[in-house]
Coordinates of C-alpha atoms and ligand atoms in Angstrom, one line a residue:
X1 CA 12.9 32.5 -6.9
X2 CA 13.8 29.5 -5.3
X3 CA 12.3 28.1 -2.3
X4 CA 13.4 26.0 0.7
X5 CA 15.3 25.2 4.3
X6 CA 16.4 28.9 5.6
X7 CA 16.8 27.4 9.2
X8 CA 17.0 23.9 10.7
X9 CA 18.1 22.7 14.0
X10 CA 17.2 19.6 16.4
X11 CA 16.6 18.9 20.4
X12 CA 17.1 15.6 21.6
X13 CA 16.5 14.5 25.5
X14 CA 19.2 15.2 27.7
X15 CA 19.3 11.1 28.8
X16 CA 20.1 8.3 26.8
X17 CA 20.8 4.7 27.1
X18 CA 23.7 3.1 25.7
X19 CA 23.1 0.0 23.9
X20 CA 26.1 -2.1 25.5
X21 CA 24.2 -1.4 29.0
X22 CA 20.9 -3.4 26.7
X23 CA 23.5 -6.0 25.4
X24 CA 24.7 -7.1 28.7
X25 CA 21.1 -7.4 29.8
X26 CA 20.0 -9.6 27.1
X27 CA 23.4 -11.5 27.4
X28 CA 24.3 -10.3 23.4
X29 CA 27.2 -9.0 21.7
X30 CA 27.0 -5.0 21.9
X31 CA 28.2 -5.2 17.8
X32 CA 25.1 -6.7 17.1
X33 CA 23.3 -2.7 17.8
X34 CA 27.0 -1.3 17.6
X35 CA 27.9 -2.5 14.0
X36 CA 24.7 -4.9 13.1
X37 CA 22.4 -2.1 13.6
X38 CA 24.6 0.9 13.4
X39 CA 23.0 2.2 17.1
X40 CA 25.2 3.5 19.5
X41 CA 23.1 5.1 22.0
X42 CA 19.2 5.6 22.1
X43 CA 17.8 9.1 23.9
X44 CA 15.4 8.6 26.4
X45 CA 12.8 11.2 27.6
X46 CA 12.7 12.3 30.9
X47 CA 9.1 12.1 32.5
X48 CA 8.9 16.0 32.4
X49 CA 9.3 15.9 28.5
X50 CA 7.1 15.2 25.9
X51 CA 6.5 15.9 21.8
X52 CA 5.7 19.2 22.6
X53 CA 8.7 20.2 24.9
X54 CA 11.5 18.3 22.2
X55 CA 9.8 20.9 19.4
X56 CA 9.7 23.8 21.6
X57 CA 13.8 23.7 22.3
X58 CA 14.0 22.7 19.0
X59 CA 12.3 25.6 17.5
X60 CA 13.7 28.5 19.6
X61 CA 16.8 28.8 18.2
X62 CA 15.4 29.5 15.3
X63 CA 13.4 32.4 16.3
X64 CA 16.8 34.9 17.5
X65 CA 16.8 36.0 14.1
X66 CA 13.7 36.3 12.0
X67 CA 10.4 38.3 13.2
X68 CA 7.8 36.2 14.0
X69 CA 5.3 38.0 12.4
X70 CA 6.7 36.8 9.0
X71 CA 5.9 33.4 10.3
X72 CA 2.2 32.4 8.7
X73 CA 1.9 28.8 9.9
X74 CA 3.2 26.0 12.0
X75 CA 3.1 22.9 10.7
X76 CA 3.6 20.0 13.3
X77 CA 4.2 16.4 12.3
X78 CA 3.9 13.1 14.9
X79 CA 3.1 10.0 15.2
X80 CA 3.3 10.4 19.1
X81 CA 0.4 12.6 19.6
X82 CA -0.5 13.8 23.0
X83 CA -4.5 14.6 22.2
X84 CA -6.7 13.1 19.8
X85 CA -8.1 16.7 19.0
X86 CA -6.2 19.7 19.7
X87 CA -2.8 20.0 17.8
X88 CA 0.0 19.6 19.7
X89 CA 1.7 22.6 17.6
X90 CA -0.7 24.7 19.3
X91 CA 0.8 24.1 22.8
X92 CA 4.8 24.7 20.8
X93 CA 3.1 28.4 19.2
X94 CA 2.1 29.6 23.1
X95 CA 5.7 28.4 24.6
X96 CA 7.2 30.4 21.4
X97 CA 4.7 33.4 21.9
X98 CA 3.8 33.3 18.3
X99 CA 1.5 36.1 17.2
X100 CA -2.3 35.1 16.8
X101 CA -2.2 35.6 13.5
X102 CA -0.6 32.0 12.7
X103 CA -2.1 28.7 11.8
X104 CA -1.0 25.8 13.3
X105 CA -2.2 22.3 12.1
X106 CA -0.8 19.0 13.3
X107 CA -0.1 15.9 10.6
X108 CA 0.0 12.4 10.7
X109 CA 1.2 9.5 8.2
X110 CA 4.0 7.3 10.6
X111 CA 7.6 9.1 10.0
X112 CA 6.5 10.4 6.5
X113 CA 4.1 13.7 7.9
X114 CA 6.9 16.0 8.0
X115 CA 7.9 15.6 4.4
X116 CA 4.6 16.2 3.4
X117 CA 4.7 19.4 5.4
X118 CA 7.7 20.5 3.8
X119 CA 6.2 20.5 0.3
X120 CA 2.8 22.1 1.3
X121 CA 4.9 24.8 2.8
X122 CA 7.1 24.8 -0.1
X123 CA 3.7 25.6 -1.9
X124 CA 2.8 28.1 0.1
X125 CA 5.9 30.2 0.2
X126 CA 5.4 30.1 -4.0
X127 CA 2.3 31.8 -3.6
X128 CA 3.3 34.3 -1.0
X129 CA 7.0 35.1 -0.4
X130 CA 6.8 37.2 2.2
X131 CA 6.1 34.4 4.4
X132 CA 7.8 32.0 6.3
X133 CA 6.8 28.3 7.7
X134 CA 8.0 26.4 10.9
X135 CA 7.5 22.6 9.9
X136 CA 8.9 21.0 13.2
X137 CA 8.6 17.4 13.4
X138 CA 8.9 15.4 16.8
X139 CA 8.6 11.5 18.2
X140 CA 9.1 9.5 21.0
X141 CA 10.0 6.0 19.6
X142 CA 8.8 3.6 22.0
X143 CA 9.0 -0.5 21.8
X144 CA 7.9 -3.3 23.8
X145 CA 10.5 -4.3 26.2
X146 CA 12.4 -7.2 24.9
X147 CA 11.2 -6.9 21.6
X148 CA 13.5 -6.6 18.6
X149 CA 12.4 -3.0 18.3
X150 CA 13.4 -2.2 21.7
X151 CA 17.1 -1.1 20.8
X152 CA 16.0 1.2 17.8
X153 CA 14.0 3.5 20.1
X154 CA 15.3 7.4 20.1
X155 CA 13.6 10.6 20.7
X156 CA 14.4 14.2 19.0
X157 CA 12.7 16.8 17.4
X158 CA 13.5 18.9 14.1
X159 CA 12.5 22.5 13.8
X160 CA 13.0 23.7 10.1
X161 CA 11.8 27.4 8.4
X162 CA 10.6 27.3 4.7
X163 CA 11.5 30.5 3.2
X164 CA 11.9 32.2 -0.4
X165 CA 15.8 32.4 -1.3
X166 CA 16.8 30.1 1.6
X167 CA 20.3 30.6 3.3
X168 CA 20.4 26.5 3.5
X169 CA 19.0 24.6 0.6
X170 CA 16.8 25.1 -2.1
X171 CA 14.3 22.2 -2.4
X172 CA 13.5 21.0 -6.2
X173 CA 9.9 20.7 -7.6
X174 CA 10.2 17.0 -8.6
X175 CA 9.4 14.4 -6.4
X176 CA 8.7 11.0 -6.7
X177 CA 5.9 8.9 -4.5
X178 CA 5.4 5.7 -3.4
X179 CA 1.4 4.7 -1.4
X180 CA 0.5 1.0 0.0
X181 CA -1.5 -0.4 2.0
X182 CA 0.4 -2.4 4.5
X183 CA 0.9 -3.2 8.4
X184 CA 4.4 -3.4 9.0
X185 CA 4.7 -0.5 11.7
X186 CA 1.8 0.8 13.3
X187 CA 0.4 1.7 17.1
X188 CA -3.7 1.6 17.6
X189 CA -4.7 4.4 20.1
X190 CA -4.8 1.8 23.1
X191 CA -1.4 1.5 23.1
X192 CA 1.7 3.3 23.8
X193 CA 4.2 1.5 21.9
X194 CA 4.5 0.3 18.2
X195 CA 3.3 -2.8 17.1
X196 CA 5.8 -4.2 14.0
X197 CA 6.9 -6.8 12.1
X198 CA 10.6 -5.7 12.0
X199 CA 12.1 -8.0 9.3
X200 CA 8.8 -7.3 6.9
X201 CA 8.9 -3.7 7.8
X202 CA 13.0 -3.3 6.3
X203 CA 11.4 -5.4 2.9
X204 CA 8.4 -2.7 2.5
X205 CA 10.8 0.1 3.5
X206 CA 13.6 -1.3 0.3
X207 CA 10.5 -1.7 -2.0
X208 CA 9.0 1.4 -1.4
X209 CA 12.8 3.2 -2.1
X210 CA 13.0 1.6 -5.8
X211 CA 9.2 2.7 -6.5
X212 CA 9.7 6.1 -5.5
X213 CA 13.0 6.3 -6.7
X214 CA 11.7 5.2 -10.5
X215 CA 8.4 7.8 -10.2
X216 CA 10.8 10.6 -8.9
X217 CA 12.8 9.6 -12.8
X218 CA 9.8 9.4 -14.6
X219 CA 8.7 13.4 -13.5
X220 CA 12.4 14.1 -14.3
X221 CA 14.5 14.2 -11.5
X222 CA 17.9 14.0 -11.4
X223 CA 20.2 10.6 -12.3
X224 CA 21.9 9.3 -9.4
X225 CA 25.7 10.3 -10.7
X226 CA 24.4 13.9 -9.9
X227 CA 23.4 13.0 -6.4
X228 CA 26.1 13.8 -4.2
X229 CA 24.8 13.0 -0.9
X230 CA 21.5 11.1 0.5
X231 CA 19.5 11.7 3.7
X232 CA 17.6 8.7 4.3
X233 CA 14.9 8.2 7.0
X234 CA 16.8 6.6 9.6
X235 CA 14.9 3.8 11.4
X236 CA 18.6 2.5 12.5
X237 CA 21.8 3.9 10.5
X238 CA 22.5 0.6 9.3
X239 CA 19.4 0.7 6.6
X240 CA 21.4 4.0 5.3
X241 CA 24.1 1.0 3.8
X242 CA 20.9 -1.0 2.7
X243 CA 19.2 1.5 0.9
X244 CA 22.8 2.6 -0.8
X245 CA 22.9 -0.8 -1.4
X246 CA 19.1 -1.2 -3.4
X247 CA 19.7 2.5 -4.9
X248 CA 23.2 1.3 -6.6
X249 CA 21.3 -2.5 -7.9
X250 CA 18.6 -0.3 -9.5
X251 CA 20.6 2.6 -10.8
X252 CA 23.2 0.1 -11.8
X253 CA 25.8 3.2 -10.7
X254 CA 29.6 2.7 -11.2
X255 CA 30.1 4.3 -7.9
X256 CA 32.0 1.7 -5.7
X257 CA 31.1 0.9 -1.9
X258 CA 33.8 3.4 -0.8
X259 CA 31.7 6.5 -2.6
X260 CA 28.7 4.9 -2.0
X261 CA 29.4 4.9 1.6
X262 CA 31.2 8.7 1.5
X263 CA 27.4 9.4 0.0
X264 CA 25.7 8.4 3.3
X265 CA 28.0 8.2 6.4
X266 CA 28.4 12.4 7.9
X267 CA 24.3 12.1 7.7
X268 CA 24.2 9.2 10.1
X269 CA 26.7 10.9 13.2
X270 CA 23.5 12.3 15.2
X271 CA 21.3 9.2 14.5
X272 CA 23.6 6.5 15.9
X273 CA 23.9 8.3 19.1
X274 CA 20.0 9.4 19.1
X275 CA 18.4 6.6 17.8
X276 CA 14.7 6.8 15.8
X277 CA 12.9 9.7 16.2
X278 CA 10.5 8.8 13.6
X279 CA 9.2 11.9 11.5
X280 CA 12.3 14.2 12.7
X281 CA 14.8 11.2 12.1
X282 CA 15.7 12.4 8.4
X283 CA 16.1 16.0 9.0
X284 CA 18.4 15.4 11.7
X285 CA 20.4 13.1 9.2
X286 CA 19.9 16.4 6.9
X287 CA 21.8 18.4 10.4
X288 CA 24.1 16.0 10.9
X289 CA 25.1 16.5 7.2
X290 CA 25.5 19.8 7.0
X291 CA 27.2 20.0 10.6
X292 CA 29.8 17.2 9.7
X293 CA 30.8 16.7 5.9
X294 CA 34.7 17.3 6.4
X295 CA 34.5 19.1 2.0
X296 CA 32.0 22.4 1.6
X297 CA 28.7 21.5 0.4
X298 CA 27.9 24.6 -1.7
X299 CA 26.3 23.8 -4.3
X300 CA 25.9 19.9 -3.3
X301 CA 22.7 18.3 -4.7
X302 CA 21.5 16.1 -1.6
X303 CA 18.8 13.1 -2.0
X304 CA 16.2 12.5 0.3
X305 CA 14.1 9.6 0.4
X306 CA 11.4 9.6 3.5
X307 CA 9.5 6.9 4.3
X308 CA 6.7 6.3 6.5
X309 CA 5.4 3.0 7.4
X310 CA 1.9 1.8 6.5
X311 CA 3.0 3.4 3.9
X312 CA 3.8 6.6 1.9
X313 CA 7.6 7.2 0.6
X314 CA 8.7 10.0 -1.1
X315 CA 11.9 10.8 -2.6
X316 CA 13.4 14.8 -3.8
X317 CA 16.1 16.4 -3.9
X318 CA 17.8 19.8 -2.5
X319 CA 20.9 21.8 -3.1
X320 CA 22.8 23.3 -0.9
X321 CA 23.3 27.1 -0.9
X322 CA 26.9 29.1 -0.8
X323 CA 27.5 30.4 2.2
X324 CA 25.8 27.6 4.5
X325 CA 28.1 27.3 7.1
X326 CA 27.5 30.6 8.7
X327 CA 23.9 29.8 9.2
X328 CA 24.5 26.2 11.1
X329 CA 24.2 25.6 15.0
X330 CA 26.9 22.9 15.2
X331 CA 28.1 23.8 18.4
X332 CA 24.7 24.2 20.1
X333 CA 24.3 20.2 18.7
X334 CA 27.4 19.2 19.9
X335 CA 26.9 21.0 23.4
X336 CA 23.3 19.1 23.5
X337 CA 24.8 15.8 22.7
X338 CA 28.0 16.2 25.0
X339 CA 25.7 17.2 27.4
X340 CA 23.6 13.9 27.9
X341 CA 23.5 11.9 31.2
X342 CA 23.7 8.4 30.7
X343 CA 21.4 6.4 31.9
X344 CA 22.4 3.1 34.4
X345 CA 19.5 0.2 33.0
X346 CA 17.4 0.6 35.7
X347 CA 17.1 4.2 35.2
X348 CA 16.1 3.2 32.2
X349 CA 13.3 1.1 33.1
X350 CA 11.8 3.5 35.8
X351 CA 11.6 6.3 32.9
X352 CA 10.4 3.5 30.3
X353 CA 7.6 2.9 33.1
X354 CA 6.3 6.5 33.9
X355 CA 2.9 7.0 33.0
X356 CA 0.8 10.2 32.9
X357 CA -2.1 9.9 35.6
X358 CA -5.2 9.6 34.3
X359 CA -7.5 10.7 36.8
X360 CA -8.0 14.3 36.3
X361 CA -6.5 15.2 39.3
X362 CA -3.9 17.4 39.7
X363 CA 0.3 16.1 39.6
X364 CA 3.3 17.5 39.3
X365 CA 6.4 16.0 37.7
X366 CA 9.9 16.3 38.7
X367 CA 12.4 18.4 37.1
X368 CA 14.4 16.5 35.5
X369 CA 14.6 18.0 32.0
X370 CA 17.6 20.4 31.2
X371 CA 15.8 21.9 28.3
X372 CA 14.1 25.5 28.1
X373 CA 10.7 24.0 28.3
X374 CA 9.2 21.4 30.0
X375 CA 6.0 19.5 31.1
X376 CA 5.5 20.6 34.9
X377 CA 2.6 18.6 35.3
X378 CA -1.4 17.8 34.5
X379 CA -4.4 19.0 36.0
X380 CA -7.8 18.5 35.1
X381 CA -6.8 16.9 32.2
X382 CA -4.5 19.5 30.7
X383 CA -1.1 19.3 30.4
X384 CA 0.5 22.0 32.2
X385 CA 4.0 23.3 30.1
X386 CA 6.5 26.0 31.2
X387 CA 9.6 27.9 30.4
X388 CA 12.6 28.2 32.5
Ligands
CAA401 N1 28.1 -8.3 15.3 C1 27.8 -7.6 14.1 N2 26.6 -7.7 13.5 C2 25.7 -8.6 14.1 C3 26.0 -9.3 15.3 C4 27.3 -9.1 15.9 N3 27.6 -9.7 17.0 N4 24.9 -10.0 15.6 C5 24.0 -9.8 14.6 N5 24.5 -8.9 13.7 C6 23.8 -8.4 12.5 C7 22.9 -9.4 11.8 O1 23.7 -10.2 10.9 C8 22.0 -8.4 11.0 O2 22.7 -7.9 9.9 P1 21.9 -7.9 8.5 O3 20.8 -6.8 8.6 O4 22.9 -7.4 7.5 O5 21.3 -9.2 8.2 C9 21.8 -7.2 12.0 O6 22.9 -7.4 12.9 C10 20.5 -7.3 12.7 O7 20.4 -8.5 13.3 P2 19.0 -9.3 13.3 O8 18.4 -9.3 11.9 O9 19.1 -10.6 14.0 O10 18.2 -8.2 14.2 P3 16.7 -8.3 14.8 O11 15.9 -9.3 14.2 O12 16.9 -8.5 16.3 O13 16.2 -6.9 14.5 C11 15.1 -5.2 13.2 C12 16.4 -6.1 13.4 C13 14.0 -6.1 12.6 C14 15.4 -4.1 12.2 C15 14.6 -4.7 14.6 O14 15.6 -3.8 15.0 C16 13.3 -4.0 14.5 O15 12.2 -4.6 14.5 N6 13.3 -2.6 14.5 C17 12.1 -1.8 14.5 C18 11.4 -1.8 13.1 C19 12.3 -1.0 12.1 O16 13.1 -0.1 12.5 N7 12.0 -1.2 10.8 C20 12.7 -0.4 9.8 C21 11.9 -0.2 8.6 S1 10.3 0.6 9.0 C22 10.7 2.2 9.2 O17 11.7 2.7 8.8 C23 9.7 3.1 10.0 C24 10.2 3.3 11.4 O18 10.9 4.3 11.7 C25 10.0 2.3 12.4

């Protein structure tokens, strides 16, 4: 039996800034996020959206064709949690209408959690078959303004089901890990955006692709000639061509920079018009993947390498499964990204400012999502969701 992705699909917000309108105002060539940073456009979330909402829309296609009964537990990852004890997954199982009979548990480690996820649910598919596992991951990634994280922001969600016999890919047993302790990305709970040391953070991230990589050869993985693609977790898409770049020094590979680059470049489409979206950012690289590749991917062995700052990286690999294509929802993806409004830069900065009211009273937001769900407002302390 083999056991792995049955489902996957991805909501992003339905406004996003492009990073020429952020060039001008900082009075910088647009290449330098265009072609420096491989960034095109960053999504921005509307003030009636949140974590939950994004994995919500993300989630419901998902649900047309399997009964939810068979689904056992929800796993949610994010590093942009909305309560520090009540899991935001539980909010996503209510807007679903999930049966009772569910668990739903919510888990944390920077833009690593939902990897994690996938192999506990992995583990317990193994042990029971019948059932089925919605891992969706989800983050708003927020900067300081003006910093030099500001233009690698991005928000999305990633809803995935683990099954037995997968219609998508079957996930491999060996994986290879990589755990320091380090501050090169983090956000205490007093503020709302990251704190990081950018050019130290890309170091850790290279480092922690090598270690990972050589553990994931010592439990006997695969070599890197029988990798056809890679997913990486996509911070920016340019650090796709970096880690290529570390991968082919320590596997000495005699692929050249042309196949090196055909390994990498359908996964980043999504991303560069995105931007991060932390714990989701590699799954929708995964999406973008199987949505784009111009050859068939049956049978494809994909790499995955998923790193989370602070830090825990893991790398595994996946094959894809005949028949693939008919199972996709490309043109719900491309609809969702032609979609988008663009945002003028002070549109920008008046969503970059909203801030949820902290007085316990009771305050609506405007409509301004397109999505199915949205945050309609907080009283008492609660957030307040809804469904179109
Ligand atoms: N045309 C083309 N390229 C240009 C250019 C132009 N006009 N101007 C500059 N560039 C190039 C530079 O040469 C540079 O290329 P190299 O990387 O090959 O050297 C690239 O654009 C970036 O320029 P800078 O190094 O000057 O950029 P920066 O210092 O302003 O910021 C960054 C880069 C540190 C990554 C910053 O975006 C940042 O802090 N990002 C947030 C942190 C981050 O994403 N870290 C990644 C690893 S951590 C992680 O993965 C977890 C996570 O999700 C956060």
């Amino acid at each position: 039996m083999s056991v792995g992705i049955d489902d996957i699909s991805f909501y992003t917000s339905n406004y996003y800034l492009d990073l020429k309108s952020l060039a001008d105002v900082h009075n910088i060539e647009k290449d330098k996020f265009y072609q420096g940073i491989g960034q095109e456009k960053m999504g921005i979330v509307a003030a009636d959206e949140d974590v939950v909402t994004m994995a919500a829309n993300a989630a419901l296609p998902l649900l047309k064709d399997v009964d939810p009964h068979s689904i056992s537990t929800v796993m949610f990852a994010t590093e942009t949690g909305i309560d520090q004890s009540k899991a935001a997954g539980i909010f996503v199982h209510g807007l679903l209408g999930l049966p009772n009979r569910c668990r739903v548990v919510e888990l944390k480690q920077a833009c690593y959690s939902a990897t994690a996820a996938i192999q506990m649910a992995c583990a317990m598919v193994a042990r029971d078959p019948a059932r089925k596992i919605l891992v969706i991951a989800a983050d708003i990634a927020r900067y300081d303004l003006n910093s030099s994280g500001e233009a690698t922001q991005g928000c999305g969600a990633a809803a995935m089901l683990i099954s037995a016999n997968p219609r998508l890919l079957k996930i491999h047993p060996e994986s290879g890990n990589y755990t320091e302790d380090v501050m090169d990305f983090w956000r205490p709970n007093y503020r709302s955006t990251a704190l990081v040391d950018g050019k130290y953070s890309t170091k850790i991230y290279l480092k922690s692709l090598k270690q990972a990589w050589l553990h994931y050869q010592d439990v006997g993985g695969v070599e890197f000639e029988q990798i056809d693609h890679l997913c990486y977790h996509l911070p920016f898409t340019r650090m796709a061509e970096k880690s290529q770049s570390q991968l082919a020094r320590v596997t000495k590979t005699g692929r050249d920079a042309e196949q090196l680059n055909a390994m990498i470049e359908p996964s980043l489409s999504y991303n560069r018009l995105i931007g991060n979206s932390y714990t989701a950012s590699m799954y929708i690289g995964l999406i973008s993947l199987l949505d784009n590749a111009k050859e068939d991917l049956s049978g494809k062995r994909v790499g995955f390498f998923s790193y989370g700052s602070g830090c825990v990286a893991e790398f595994f690999t996946g094959t894809v499964v005949d028949g693939y294509e008919e199972h996709l929802h490309r043109d719900l993806h491309s609809k969702l990204l032609n979609n988008r409004r663009e945002l003028s830069y002070p549109e920008y900065l008046d969503l970059y400012h909203f801030e949820y009211p902290t007085d316990g009273g009771e305050h609506q937001f405007p409509e301004q999502t397109q999505g199915q769900f949205r945050l309609a407002g907080i009283n008492q302390h609660k957030r307040i969701y809804n469904a179109r």
